[in-house]
C-alpha cells in the first residue's frame, strides 16, 4: 500500500491591525449591518509587513506543532495570489529564512483554491514516495489589490497566512481523495492585476488597472454550485457519502456562500467550521488558517472525516477529503511574533485611499476620511 499524506502540524499568522466594518463606513457608503448580513464579516486584517513575513511565522508555528526541524523538510509550497515578488518565489524566501536547506520550493497560484491545489500536488508526491515531509503555506496580502472606496470588493478581503505540515504515513489517516477543476472561460469575473506586493508600483499604470476587478454575483452563484458539486464528486472518489463527513472546513469566501453550498449538500451547520467573521476572505490562506482555528477550538478529533472545498479566481475549484490523524494537540509551540507596529489602520491605508481618490471624484491631496 502506498503511503498517505497526513497533516501533523498546523499554524497561522494573523497580522494585528484590524479593519472593522465601522472603519469602512468612514471611507465608503456602506454599513456594518449590510456587510454582516451579506457576507458574515465584521472585521478583517491589514498587514503592516509583507506576506512573506506572515508566511514565515505561520510556517514556524506549524513546524513547532509537528515537532519538526526545518532541515527535515523535503519540500515547501506556497499558495498565493499576492506574492511579494514573482521571483524569487515566496517559498524560496521562506526556505532561506527557516534554514530548510534540504527542501525544494515553489509557489502556486490557484487564487482561493490554492491550498487545495497545493495539497493535491504534494499528496501525489508523498504517495509516490518522492517526498516525505512537506510544508504547505497559504499566504496573502490581498489589501494591496483593493480600492478601499470600492464597496463591492474591499469589504470582503483580508490579509493573513496559514500553514500545514504533511508527512507520509502508512496508516489509514491522510488525504483520501481530491478533485481539481477550472473554467478559464469565466476567468474575467475576478482579475487581480499583475504586481508583486513589495512596494507600490502604481504610478506606471492607469489607476483602473491596478485594483481588483470583480463580479460578485456570478462568482457567488458559481461558488455555491461548484463547491457542492466538487465535494460530492470527491466523496464518491473516496467511497464515502455526505453522512460520513464529520466536519467541513471550506474556503472562507462569504458566510452566505458557505451556508448555501453546505445546505445544497444536506450538511448541517454544526458540521461546518467558519472563522470569516473576524478575518474576512483571505483567499489561499483561508483554509489553513481555519484548520488552526478548528484545532484550537477542539473541532478536530482522531479519525474524523474532514472535507475541504474551495472556489476562487481562475475560475478554479477543488476539494480534499481527509481522514484526520491521531493527534489533535500540538507537539510544541513557537513563541516568535511579528514586529510590533503603532500604525493605525488608516495609516496603513493612507497611500491606497489617496491613490484611488480620483476614481471617486476626490483629490488625492484631500484628507483621507
Ligand atoms: N454596502 C452597502 N450596499 C452595498 C454594498 C456595500 N458594501 N455593496 C453593494 N451594495 C448595494 C448595491 O449597490 C446594490 O444596490 P442597488 O440594489 O441599489 O443596486 C445592493 O447593495 C445589492 O448589491 P449586490 O451586488 O446584488 O449584493 P450581493 O447580495 O450580491 O452581495 C457581494 C455582494 C457580497 C459581493 C456578493 O455578491 C458576494 O459575496 N459575491 C461573492 C464574492 C466572494 O466571496 N467570492 C468568493 C470566491 S472568490 C474568492 O474567494 C477570491
mmCIF file of C-alpha atoms and ligand atoms in Angstrom:
data_model
loop_
_atom_site.group_PDB
_atom_site.id
_atom_site.type_symbol
_atom_site.label_atom_id
_atom_site.label_comp_id
_atom_site.label_asym_id
_atom_site.label_seq_id
_atom_site.Cartn_x
_atom_site.Cartn_y
_atom_site.Cartn_z
ATOM 1 C CA UNK A 1 0.000 0.000 0.000
ATOM 2 C CA UNK A 2 1.368 3.446 -0.880
ATOM 3 C CA UNK A 3 1.824 5.974 1.929
ATOM 4 C CA UNK A 4 -0.760 8.666 2.604
ATOM 5 C CA UNK A 5 -0.257 12.393 3.260
ATOM 6 C CA UNK A 6 -1.413 13.280 6.766
ATOM 7 C CA UNK A 7 -1.409 16.679 8.460
ATOM 8 C CA UNK A 8 0.866 16.619 11.528
ATOM 9 C CA UNK A 9 1.327 20.352 12.098
ATOM 10 C CA UNK A 10 -0.742 23.493 11.671
ATOM 11 C CA UNK A 11 -0.129 27.179 12.326
ATOM 12 C CA UNK A 12 -1.353 30.613 11.334
ATOM 13 C CA UNK A 13 -0.234 34.218 11.396
ATOM 14 C CA UNK A 14 -2.866 36.917 11.812
ATOM 15 C CA UNK A 15 -1.492 40.461 11.429
ATOM 16 C CA UNK A 16 -2.549 42.710 14.334
ATOM 17 C CA UNK A 17 -4.151 45.740 12.643
ATOM 18 C CA UNK A 18 -7.913 45.368 12.223
ATOM 19 C CA UNK A 19 -10.154 46.977 9.607
ATOM 20 C CA UNK A 20 -13.671 46.847 11.020
ATOM 21 C CA UNK A 21 -16.959 47.443 9.247
ATOM 22 C CA UNK A 22 -17.210 50.671 11.244
ATOM 23 C CA UNK A 23 -13.834 51.768 9.799
ATOM 24 C CA UNK A 24 -15.145 51.062 6.299
ATOM 25 C CA UNK A 25 -18.216 53.210 6.992
ATOM 26 C CA UNK A 26 -15.810 56.167 7.266
ATOM 27 C CA UNK A 27 -14.462 55.827 3.720
ATOM 28 C CA UNK A 28 -17.305 54.313 1.663
ATOM 29 C CA UNK A 29 -21.097 54.315 1.533
ATOM 30 C CA UNK A 30 -21.775 51.130 3.491
ATOM 31 C CA UNK A 31 -22.796 49.975 6.934
ATOM 32 C CA UNK A 32 -21.994 47.213 9.385
ATOM 33 C CA UNK A 33 -25.431 45.608 9.079
ATOM 34 C CA UNK A 34 -25.284 45.345 5.269
ATOM 35 C CA UNK A 35 -21.796 43.852 5.285
ATOM 36 C CA UNK A 36 -22.507 41.380 8.085
ATOM 37 C CA UNK A 37 -25.818 40.193 6.634
ATOM 38 C CA UNK A 38 -24.444 39.772 3.094
ATOM 39 C CA UNK A 39 -21.049 38.299 3.967
ATOM 40 C CA UNK A 40 -20.826 37.256 7.635
ATOM 41 C CA UNK A 41 -17.796 39.558 8.032
ATOM 42 C CA UNK A 42 -17.325 42.079 10.849
ATOM 43 C CA UNK A 43 -13.616 42.716 10.575
ATOM 44 C CA UNK A 44 -10.531 41.818 8.534
ATOM 45 C CA UNK A 45 -6.768 42.361 8.976
ATOM 46 C CA UNK A 46 -4.463 44.737 7.132
ATOM 47 C CA UNK A 47 -0.849 43.616 7.268
ATOM 48 C CA UNK A 48 1.932 46.052 8.193
ATOM 49 C CA UNK A 49 4.549 43.572 6.930
ATOM 50 C CA UNK A 50 4.985 41.569 3.722
ATOM 51 C CA UNK A 51 3.053 38.371 3.036
ATOM 52 C CA UNK A 52 6.393 36.539 3.190
ATOM 53 C CA UNK A 53 6.725 37.585 6.858
ATOM 54 C CA UNK A 54 3.256 36.221 7.566
ATOM 55 C CA UNK A 55 4.130 33.003 5.708
ATOM 56 C CA UNK A 56 7.369 32.571 7.681
ATOM 57 C CA UNK A 57 5.687 32.903 11.069
ATOM 58 C CA UNK A 58 2.806 30.583 10.138
ATOM 59 C CA UNK A 59 5.438 28.093 8.941
ATOM 60 C CA UNK A 60 7.456 28.283 12.171
ATOM 61 C CA UNK A 61 4.285 27.680 14.177
ATOM 62 C CA UNK A 62 3.258 24.715 12.006
ATOM 63 C CA UNK A 63 6.736 23.164 12.287
ATOM 64 C CA UNK A 64 6.701 23.515 16.089
ATOM 65 C CA UNK A 65 3.222 21.986 16.137
ATOM 66 C CA UNK A 66 4.520 18.993 14.164
ATOM 67 C CA UNK A 67 7.699 18.753 16.267
ATOM 68 C CA UNK A 68 9.872 19.004 13.140
ATOM 69 C CA UNK A 69 13.104 20.873 12.419
ATOM 70 C CA UNK A 70 13.239 22.892 9.174
ATOM 71 C CA UNK A 71 16.121 20.709 7.909
ATOM 72 C CA UNK A 72 13.767 17.715 7.873
ATOM 73 C CA UNK A 73 11.542 19.230 5.180
ATOM 74 C CA UNK A 74 11.748 17.853 1.631
ATOM 75 C CA UNK A 75 9.540 20.474 0.023
ATOM 76 C CA UNK A 76 7.928 23.863 0.699
ATOM 77 C CA UNK A 77 4.976 25.013 -1.417
ATOM 78 C CA UNK A 78 3.383 28.434 -1.036
ATOM 79 C CA UNK A 79 -0.074 29.106 -2.460
ATOM 80 C CA UNK A 80 -0.584 32.835 -3.002
ATOM 81 C CA UNK A 81 -2.398 35.244 -5.281
ATOM 82 C CA UNK A 82 -0.349 38.139 -3.912
ATOM 83 C CA UNK A 83 3.317 37.065 -3.703
ATOM 84 C CA UNK A 84 5.778 39.694 -2.520
ATOM 85 C CA UNK A 85 7.868 39.063 -5.624
ATOM 86 C CA UNK A 86 7.360 36.827 -8.638
ATOM 87 C CA UNK A 87 10.975 35.696 -8.437
ATOM 88 C CA UNK A 88 12.392 34.561 -6.073
ATOM 89 C CA UNK A 89 9.290 32.704 -5.008
ATOM 90 C CA UNK A 90 7.835 33.217 -1.531
ATOM 91 C CA UNK A 91 8.588 29.539 -0.895
ATOM 92 C CA UNK A 92 12.286 30.083 -1.649
ATOM 93 C CA UNK A 93 12.436 33.148 0.627
ATOM 94 C CA UNK A 94 10.753 31.204 3.433
ATOM 95 C CA UNK A 95 13.145 28.273 2.885
ATOM 96 C CA UNK A 96 16.087 30.633 3.341
ATOM 97 C CA UNK A 97 14.690 32.243 6.478
ATOM 98 C CA UNK A 98 13.846 28.898 8.067
ATOM 99 C CA UNK A 99 17.145 27.286 7.053
ATOM 100 C CA UNK A 100 15.196 24.461 5.413
ATOM 101 C CA UNK A 101 18.264 23.617 3.350
ATOM 102 C CA UNK A 102 17.030 20.199 2.193
ATOM 103 C CA UNK A 103 13.710 21.425 0.806
ATOM 104 C CA UNK A 104 12.739 22.123 -2.780
ATOM 105 C CA UNK A 105 10.493 25.152 -3.216
ATOM 106 C CA UNK A 106 7.806 26.520 -5.486
ATOM 107 C CA UNK A 107 4.851 28.904 -5.458
ATOM 108 C CA UNK A 108 1.475 28.079 -6.924
ATOM 109 C CA UNK A 109 -1.386 30.372 -7.872
ATOM 110 C CA UNK A 110 -4.901 28.983 -7.960
ATOM 111 C CA UNK A 111 -6.399 32.010 -6.124
ATOM 112 C CA UNK A 112 -8.712 30.940 -3.302
ATOM 113 C CA UNK A 113 -8.340 27.278 -4.304
ATOM 114 C CA UNK A 114 -4.550 27.469 -3.829
ATOM 115 C CA UNK A 115 -4.265 25.469 -0.614
ATOM 116 C CA UNK A 116 -6.371 22.651 -2.082
ATOM 117 C CA UNK A 117 -4.337 22.645 -5.316
ATOM 118 C CA UNK A 118 -1.054 22.649 -3.379
ATOM 119 C CA UNK A 119 -2.169 19.788 -1.159
ATOM 120 C CA UNK A 120 -3.366 17.784 -4.166
ATOM 121 C CA UNK A 121 0.085 18.196 -5.752
ATOM 122 C CA UNK A 122 2.097 17.179 -2.729
ATOM 123 C CA UNK A 123 -0.261 14.299 -1.932
ATOM 124 C CA UNK A 124 0.721 12.706 -5.239
ATOM 125 C CA UNK A 125 4.408 13.279 -4.446
ATOM 126 C CA UNK A 126 4.088 11.776 -0.961
ATOM 127 C CA UNK A 127 2.103 8.770 -2.234
ATOM 128 C CA UNK A 128 4.707 8.099 -4.913
ATOM 129 C CA UNK A 129 7.492 8.240 -2.310
ATOM 130 C CA UNK A 130 9.324 11.220 -3.870
ATOM 131 C CA UNK A 131 8.953 13.305 -0.696
ATOM 132 C CA UNK A 132 8.096 12.527 2.928
ATOM 133 C CA UNK A 133 7.788 15.802 4.819
ATOM 134 C CA UNK A 134 6.217 18.833 3.175
ATOM 135 C CA UNK A 135 5.235 22.308 4.321
ATOM 136 C CA UNK A 136 2.249 23.869 2.519
ATOM 137 C CA UNK A 137 1.582 27.546 3.192
ATOM 138 C CA UNK A 138 -1.256 29.804 2.071
ATOM 139 C CA UNK A 139 -0.261 33.464 2.412
ATOM 140 C CA UNK A 140 -1.933 36.623 1.188
ATOM 141 C CA UNK A 141 -1.515 40.376 1.408
ATOM 142 C CA UNK A 142 -4.722 40.997 -0.506
ATOM 143 C CA UNK A 143 -5.224 44.568 0.673
ATOM 144 C CA UNK A 144 -2.633 45.695 -1.860
ATOM 145 C CA UNK A 145 -5.060 44.912 -4.721
ATOM 146 C CA UNK A 146 -8.089 46.656 -3.201
ATOM 147 C CA UNK A 147 -9.521 50.125 -3.690
ATOM 148 C CA UNK A 148 -10.764 50.964 -0.198
ATOM 149 C CA UNK A 149 -13.524 53.200 -1.525
ATOM 150 C CA UNK A 150 -14.947 50.416 -3.741
ATOM 151 C CA UNK A 151 -17.682 48.907 -1.601
ATOM 152 C CA UNK A 152 -18.211 45.918 -3.885
ATOM 153 C CA UNK A 153 -14.737 44.444 -3.290
ATOM 154 C CA UNK A 154 -12.866 45.947 -0.345
ATOM 155 C CA UNK A 155 -15.410 44.759 2.243
ATOM 156 C CA UNK A 156 -14.607 41.114 1.547
ATOM 157 C CA UNK A 157 -10.889 40.525 1.658
ATOM 158 C CA UNK A 158 -8.235 40.411 4.376
ATOM 159 C CA UNK A 159 -4.567 39.533 4.934
ATOM 160 C CA UNK A 160 -3.098 36.514 6.718
ATOM 161 C CA UNK A 161 -1.234 33.235 6.401
ATOM 162 C CA UNK A 162 -1.771 29.634 7.409
ATOM 163 C CA UNK A 163 0.496 26.605 7.131
ATOM 164 C CA UNK A 164 0.195 22.839 7.344
ATOM 165 C CA UNK A 165 2.902 20.186 7.651
ATOM 166 C CA UNK A 166 2.153 16.975 5.771
ATOM 167 C CA UNK A 167 4.023 13.741 6.483
ATOM 168 C CA UNK A 168 3.984 10.323 4.847
ATOM 169 C CA UNK A 169 2.125 7.762 6.917
ATOM 170 C CA UNK A 170 1.431 4.064 6.479
ATOM 171 C CA UNK A 171 -1.804 4.256 8.481
ATOM 172 C CA UNK A 172 -5.317 4.867 7.179
ATOM 173 C CA UNK A 173 -5.316 8.604 8.027
ATOM 174 C CA UNK A 174 -4.478 11.288 5.474
ATOM 175 C CA UNK A 175 -5.769 12.566 2.157
ATOM 176 C CA UNK A 176 -8.301 10.051 0.805
ATOM 177 C CA UNK A 177 -9.380 11.791 -2.407
ATOM 178 C CA UNK A 178 -9.024 15.049 -4.303
ATOM 179 C CA UNK A 179 -10.885 16.867 -7.045
ATOM 180 C CA UNK A 180 -9.468 19.809 -9.004
ATOM 181 C CA UNK A 181 -11.387 21.812 -11.579
ATOM 182 C CA UNK A 182 -11.304 25.058 -13.514
ATOM 183 C CA UNK A 183 -13.245 27.076 -16.063
ATOM 184 C CA UNK A 184 -10.849 29.547 -17.620
ATOM 185 C CA UNK A 185 -13.637 30.984 -19.784
ATOM 186 C CA UNK A 186 -15.078 32.608 -16.616
ATOM 187 C CA UNK A 187 -11.722 33.995 -15.531
ATOM 188 C CA UNK A 188 -12.771 37.538 -16.370
ATOM 189 C CA UNK A 189 -15.133 37.603 -13.375
ATOM 190 C CA UNK A 190 -12.236 38.092 -10.969
ATOM 191 C CA UNK A 191 -8.988 39.677 -12.103
ATOM 192 C CA UNK A 192 -6.029 40.635 -9.929
ATOM 193 C CA UNK A 193 -3.631 42.846 -11.896
ATOM 194 C CA UNK A 194 -0.074 41.527 -12.087
ATOM 195 C CA UNK A 195 2.059 43.047 -9.397
ATOM 196 C CA UNK A 196 4.370 41.916 -6.681
ATOM 197 C CA UNK A 197 3.134 43.330 -3.384
ATOM 198 C CA UNK A 198 6.513 44.717 -2.331
ATOM 199 C CA UNK A 199 6.437 48.473 -2.767
ATOM 200 C CA UNK A 200 3.648 50.219 -4.599
ATOM 201 C CA UNK A 201 4.489 50.275 -8.320
ATOM 202 C CA UNK A 202 1.287 52.072 -9.111
ATOM 203 C CA UNK A 203 2.473 55.181 -10.885
ATOM 204 C CA UNK A 204 3.326 53.482 -14.161
ATOM 205 C CA UNK A 205 -0.196 52.132 -14.643
ATOM 206 C CA UNK A 206 -3.655 53.586 -15.264
ATOM 207 C CA UNK A 207 -5.433 53.716 -11.897
ATOM 208 C CA UNK A 208 -8.311 51.463 -13.022
ATOM 209 C CA UNK A 209 -5.838 48.703 -13.932
ATOM 210 C CA UNK A 210 -4.234 48.214 -10.541
ATOM 211 C CA UNK A 211 -7.223 47.242 -8.458
ATOM 212 C CA UNK A 212 -9.152 44.020 -8.244
ATOM 213 C CA UNK A 213 -11.811 43.605 -10.929
ATOM 214 C CA UNK A 214 -14.614 41.526 -9.520
ATOM 215 C CA UNK A 215 -18.157 40.443 -10.492
ATOM 216 C CA UNK A 216 -19.662 39.392 -7.173
ATOM 217 C CA UNK A 217 -22.959 37.862 -8.255
ATOM 218 C CA UNK A 218 -21.743 35.387 -10.895
ATOM 219 C CA UNK A 219 -18.908 34.358 -8.574
ATOM 220 C CA UNK A 220 -21.419 33.824 -5.777
ATOM 221 C CA UNK A 221 -23.570 31.500 -7.902
ATOM 222 C CA UNK A 222 -20.627 29.582 -9.367
ATOM 223 C CA UNK A 223 -19.051 29.164 -5.913
ATOM 224 C CA UNK A 224 -22.206 27.671 -4.385
ATOM 225 C CA UNK A 225 -22.744 25.174 -7.194
ATOM 226 C CA UNK A 226 -19.028 24.481 -7.691
ATOM 227 C CA UNK A 227 -18.154 23.767 -4.060
ATOM 228 C CA UNK A 228 -21.178 21.491 -3.604
ATOM 229 C CA UNK A 229 -20.583 19.521 -6.821
ATOM 230 C CA UNK A 230 -16.861 19.164 -6.182
ATOM 231 C CA UNK A 231 -17.375 17.958 -2.611
ATOM 232 C CA UNK A 232 -19.884 15.321 -3.721
ATOM 233 C CA UNK A 233 -17.557 14.131 -6.506
ATOM 234 C CA UNK A 234 -14.588 13.864 -4.130
ATOM 235 C CA UNK A 235 -16.594 11.973 -1.512
ATOM 236 C CA UNK A 236 -17.636 9.495 -4.192
ATOM 237 C CA UNK A 237 -13.986 9.020 -5.174
ATOM 238 C CA UNK A 238 -13.204 8.273 -1.525
ATOM 239 C CA UNK A 239 -16.061 5.745 -1.361
ATOM 240 C CA UNK A 240 -17.893 7.950 1.173
ATOM 241 C CA UNK A 241 -21.161 9.903 1.373
ATOM 242 C CA UNK A 242 -22.063 13.244 2.956
ATOM 243 C CA UNK A 243 -23.298 11.345 6.012
ATOM 244 C CA UNK A 244 -19.727 10.194 6.649
ATOM 245 C CA UNK A 245 -18.455 13.781 6.897
ATOM 246 C CA UNK A 246 -17.667 14.888 10.459
ATOM 247 C CA UNK A 247 -16.525 18.409 9.628
ATOM 248 C CA UNK A 248 -16.370 20.719 6.612
ATOM 249 C CA UNK A 249 -13.607 23.331 6.627
ATOM 250 C CA UNK A 250 -14.426 25.344 3.499
ATOM 251 C CA UNK A 251 -12.640 28.239 1.864
ATOM 252 C CA UNK A 252 -13.996 31.230 3.787
ATOM 253 C CA UNK A 253 -15.413 33.067 0.761
ATOM 254 C CA UNK A 254 -18.551 34.526 2.251
ATOM 255 C CA UNK A 255 -20.748 33.096 5.033
ATOM 256 C CA UNK A 256 -23.750 33.003 2.674
ATOM 257 C CA UNK A 257 -21.803 31.036 0.036
ATOM 258 C CA UNK A 258 -20.701 28.512 2.659
ATOM 259 C CA UNK A 259 -24.214 28.240 4.041
ATOM 260 C CA UNK A 260 -25.840 27.790 0.623
ATOM 261 C CA UNK A 261 -23.237 25.258 -0.595
ATOM 262 C CA UNK A 262 -23.418 23.069 2.508
ATOM 263 C CA UNK A 263 -27.244 23.249 2.606
ATOM 264 C CA UNK A 264 -27.272 22.099 -1.007
ATOM 265 C CA UNK A 265 -25.343 19.016 0.085
ATOM 266 C CA UNK A 266 -27.556 18.421 3.127
ATOM 267 C CA UNK A 267 -24.715 19.047 5.598
ATOM 268 C CA UNK A 268 -25.994 20.626 8.850
ATOM 269 C CA UNK A 269 -24.426 23.925 10.021
ATOM 270 C CA UNK A 270 -22.998 22.316 13.179
ATOM 271 C CA UNK A 271 -20.681 20.282 10.934
ATOM 272 C CA UNK A 272 -19.331 23.372 9.179
ATOM 273 C CA UNK A 273 -16.410 25.408 10.545
ATOM 274 C CA UNK A 274 -16.235 29.135 9.817
ATOM 275 C CA UNK A 275 -13.942 31.887 11.068
ATOM 276 C CA UNK A 276 -14.745 34.500 8.418
ATOM 277 C CA UNK A 277 -16.330 36.921 10.908
ATOM 278 C CA UNK A 278 -13.036 38.375 12.117
ATOM 279 C CA UNK A 279 -10.711 37.526 9.211
ATOM 280 C CA UNK A 280 -12.704 38.128 6.035
ATOM 281 C CA UNK A 281 -11.867 36.234 2.858
ATOM 282 C CA UNK A 282 -8.114 35.558 2.884
ATOM 283 C CA UNK A 283 -8.036 33.582 -0.406
ATOM 284 C CA UNK A 284 -5.327 30.866 -0.346
ATOM 285 C CA UNK A 285 -4.699 31.450 3.368
ATOM 286 C CA UNK A 286 -8.257 30.832 4.491
ATOM 287 C CA UNK A 287 -8.341 27.027 4.737
ATOM 288 C CA UNK A 288 -5.002 26.588 6.564
ATOM 289 C CA UNK A 289 -5.912 29.400 8.984
ATOM 290 C CA UNK A 290 -9.285 27.729 9.553
ATOM 291 C CA UNK A 291 -7.539 24.391 10.244
ATOM 292 C CA UNK A 292 -5.559 26.069 13.047
ATOM 293 C CA UNK A 293 -8.662 27.672 14.477
ATOM 294 C CA UNK A 294 -10.690 24.450 14.211
ATOM 295 C CA UNK A 295 -7.936 22.514 16.016
ATOM 296 C CA UNK A 296 -7.685 25.171 18.749
ATOM 297 C CA UNK A 297 -11.465 25.085 19.168
ATOM 298 C CA UNK A 298 -11.438 21.300 19.679
ATOM 299 C CA UNK A 299 -13.407 20.717 16.478
ATOM 300 C CA UNK A 300 -10.997 18.077 15.083
ATOM 301 C CA UNK A 301 -10.969 14.564 16.531
ATOM 302 C CA UNK A 302 -8.834 11.492 15.754
ATOM 303 C CA UNK A 303 -10.123 9.709 12.634
ATOM 304 C CA UNK A 304 -12.607 12.437 11.675
ATOM 305 C CA UNK A 305 -13.573 12.647 8.009
ATOM 306 C CA UNK A 306 -12.961 16.254 7.011
ATOM 307 C CA UNK A 307 -13.948 17.907 3.716
ATOM 308 C CA UNK A 308 -12.102 20.977 2.411
ATOM 309 C CA UNK A 309 -13.959 22.546 -0.539
ATOM 310 C CA UNK A 310 -12.579 25.669 -2.225
ATOM 311 C CA UNK A 311 -13.515 28.014 -5.035
ATOM 312 C CA UNK A 312 -11.706 31.021 -6.442
ATOM 313 C CA UNK A 313 -10.396 33.113 -9.286
ATOM 314 C CA UNK A 314 -9.349 31.444 -12.490
ATOM 315 C CA UNK A 315 -12.092 30.248 -12.123
ATOM 316 C CA UNK A 316 -10.766 27.335 -10.082
ATOM 317 C CA UNK A 317 -12.239 24.909 -7.610
ATOM 318 C CA UNK A 318 -11.223 21.823 -5.742
ATOM 319 C CA UNK A 319 -11.910 19.614 -2.736
ATOM 320 C CA UNK A 320 -9.842 17.466 -0.401
ATOM 321 C CA UNK A 321 -11.331 14.661 1.650
ATOM 322 C CA UNK A 322 -9.109 13.677 4.591
ATOM 323 C CA UNK A 323 -9.205 11.309 7.476
ATOM 324 C CA UNK A 324 -7.649 13.267 10.378
ATOM 325 C CA UNK A 325 -4.727 11.594 12.162
ATOM 326 C CA UNK A 326 -4.476 10.594 15.814
ATOM 327 C CA UNK A 327 -3.022 13.850 17.075
ATOM 328 C CA UNK A 328 -5.182 16.923 17.645
ATOM 329 C CA UNK A 329 -2.820 18.753 20.040
ATOM 330 C CA UNK A 330 0.431 20.489 19.024
ATOM 331 C CA UNK A 331 3.739 18.795 19.889
ATOM 332 C CA UNK A 332 5.231 22.226 20.631
ATOM 333 C CA UNK A 333 4.669 25.943 20.131
ATOM 334 C CA UNK A 334 6.776 28.657 18.511
ATOM 335 C CA UNK A 335 6.949 31.811 20.616
ATOM 336 C CA UNK A 336 8.000 34.322 17.932
ATOM 337 C CA UNK A 337 5.762 37.227 16.924
ATOM 338 C CA UNK A 338 5.607 39.738 14.071
ATOM 339 C CA UNK A 339 7.484 43.011 14.621
ATOM 340 C CA UNK A 340 5.170 45.307 16.606
ATOM 341 C CA UNK A 341 3.537 48.340 14.981
ATOM 342 C CA UNK A 342 1.979 51.573 16.237
ATOM 343 C CA UNK A 343 0.308 52.200 12.876
ATOM 344 C CA UNK A 344 -3.452 52.668 12.788
ATOM 345 C CA UNK A 345 -5.440 51.019 10.020
ATOM 346 C CA UNK A 346 -5.779 54.385 8.274
ATOM 347 C CA UNK A 347 -2.006 54.894 8.457
ATOM 348 C CA UNK A 348 -1.663 51.604 6.582
ATOM 349 C CA UNK A 349 -4.364 52.509 4.037
ATOM 350 C CA UNK A 350 -3.418 56.158 3.509
ATOM 351 C CA UNK A 351 -1.498 55.639 0.261
ATOM 352 C CA UNK A 352 -4.279 53.430 -1.069
ATOM 353 C CA UNK A 353 -7.023 55.961 -0.271
ATOM 354 C CA UNK A 354 -5.000 58.805 -1.807
ATOM 355 C CA UNK A 355 -4.090 56.826 -4.913
ATOM 356 C CA UNK A 356 -7.634 55.758 -5.783
ATOM 357 C CA UNK A 357 -9.254 59.073 -4.723
ATOM 358 C CA UNK A 358 -9.641 60.359 -8.344
ATOM 359 C CA UNK A 359 -11.797 57.335 -9.226
ATOM 360 C CA UNK A 360 -14.263 58.548 -6.595
ATOM 361 C CA UNK A 361 -14.405 62.240 -7.523
ATOM 362 C CA UNK A 362 -11.899 63.245 -4.846
ATOM 363 C CA UNK A 363 -8.487 64.885 -4.932
ATOM 364 C CA UNK A 364 -5.510 62.807 -3.813
ATOM 365 C CA UNK A 365 -4.365 65.664 -1.572
ATOM 366 C CA UNK A 366 -7.695 65.832 0.335
ATOM 367 C CA UNK A 367 -7.962 64.420 3.867
ATOM 368 C CA UNK A 368 -8.469 60.658 3.518
ATOM 369 C CA UNK A 369 -11.530 60.495 5.800
HETATM 370 N N1 LIG B 1 -22.628 48.321 1.337
HETATM 371 C C1 LIG B 1 -23.892 48.727 1.106
HETATM 372 N N2 LIG B 1 -24.537 48.468 -0.046
HETATM 373 C C2 LIG B 1 -23.876 47.771 -0.994
HETATM 374 C C3 LIG B 1 -22.559 47.332 -0.805
HETATM 375 C C4 LIG B 1 -21.940 47.625 0.412
HETATM 376 N N3 LIG B 1 -20.679 47.244 0.703
HETATM 377 N N4 LIG B 1 -22.172 46.671 -1.912
HETATM 378 C C5 LIG B 1 -23.202 46.697 -2.753
HETATM 379 N N5 LIG B 1 -24.230 47.373 -2.201
HETATM 380 C C6 LIG B 1 -25.559 47.626 -2.784
HETATM 381 C C7 LIG B 1 -25.521 47.534 -4.292
HETATM 382 O O1 LIG B 1 -25.163 48.771 -4.876
HETATM 383 C C8 LIG B 1 -26.949 47.155 -4.581
HETATM 384 O O2 LIG B 1 -27.760 48.310 -4.520
HETATM 385 P P1 LIG B 1 -28.922 48.533 -5.603
HETATM 386 O O3 LIG B 1 -29.877 47.393 -5.398
HETATM 387 O O4 LIG B 1 -29.481 49.874 -5.232
HETATM 388 O O5 LIG B 1 -28.232 48.487 -6.928
HETATM 389 C C9 LIG B 1 -27.330 46.264 -3.415
HETATM 390 O O6 LIG B 1 -26.434 46.608 -2.351
HETATM 391 C C10 LIG B 1 -27.217 44.799 -3.714
HETATM 392 O O7 LIG B 1 -25.935 44.570 -4.328
HETATM 393 P P2 LIG B 1 -25.484 43.163 -4.845
HETATM 394 O O8 LIG B 1 -24.205 43.267 -5.579
HETATM 395 O O9 LIG B 1 -26.657 42.496 -5.519
HETATM 396 O O10 LIG B 1 -25.243 42.433 -3.452
HETATM 397 P P3 LIG B 1 -24.981 40.920 -3.192
HETATM 398 O O11 LIG B 1 -26.001 40.395 -2.301
HETATM 399 O O12 LIG B 1 -24.691 40.163 -4.462
HETATM 400 O O13 LIG B 1 -23.632 40.989 -2.368
HETATM 401 C C11 LIG B 1 -21.300 40.514 -2.619
HETATM 402 C C12 LIG B 1 -22.426 41.470 -2.965
HETATM 403 C C13 LIG B 1 -21.125 40.495 -1.105
HETATM 404 C C14 LIG B 1 -20.017 40.983 -3.265
HETATM 405 C C15 LIG B 1 -21.706 39.113 -3.119
HETATM 406 O O14 LIG B 1 -22.067 39.145 -4.471
HETATM 407 C C16 LIG B 1 -20.634 38.104 -2.935
HETATM 408 O O15 LIG B 1 -20.283 37.782 -1.794
HETATM 409 N N6 LIG B 1 -20.121 37.535 -4.041
HETATM 410 C C17 LIG B 1 -19.112 36.508 -3.978
HETATM 411 C C18 LIG B 1 -17.859 37.094 -3.534
HETATM 412 C C19 LIG B 1 -16.978 36.063 -2.910
HETATM 413 O O16 LIG B 1 -16.878 35.910 -1.717
HETATM 414 N N7 LIG B 1 -16.335 35.327 -3.722
HETATM 415 C C20 LIG B 1 -15.508 34.312 -3.188
HETATM 416 C C21 LIG B 1 -14.971 33.493 -4.249
HETATM 417 S S1 LIG B 1 -13.680 34.336 -4.964
HETATM 418 C C22 LIG B 1 -12.528 34.408 -3.810
HETATM 419 O O17 LIG B 1 -12.672 33.934 -2.706
HETATM 420 C C23 LIG B 1 -11.269 35.134 -4.129
#
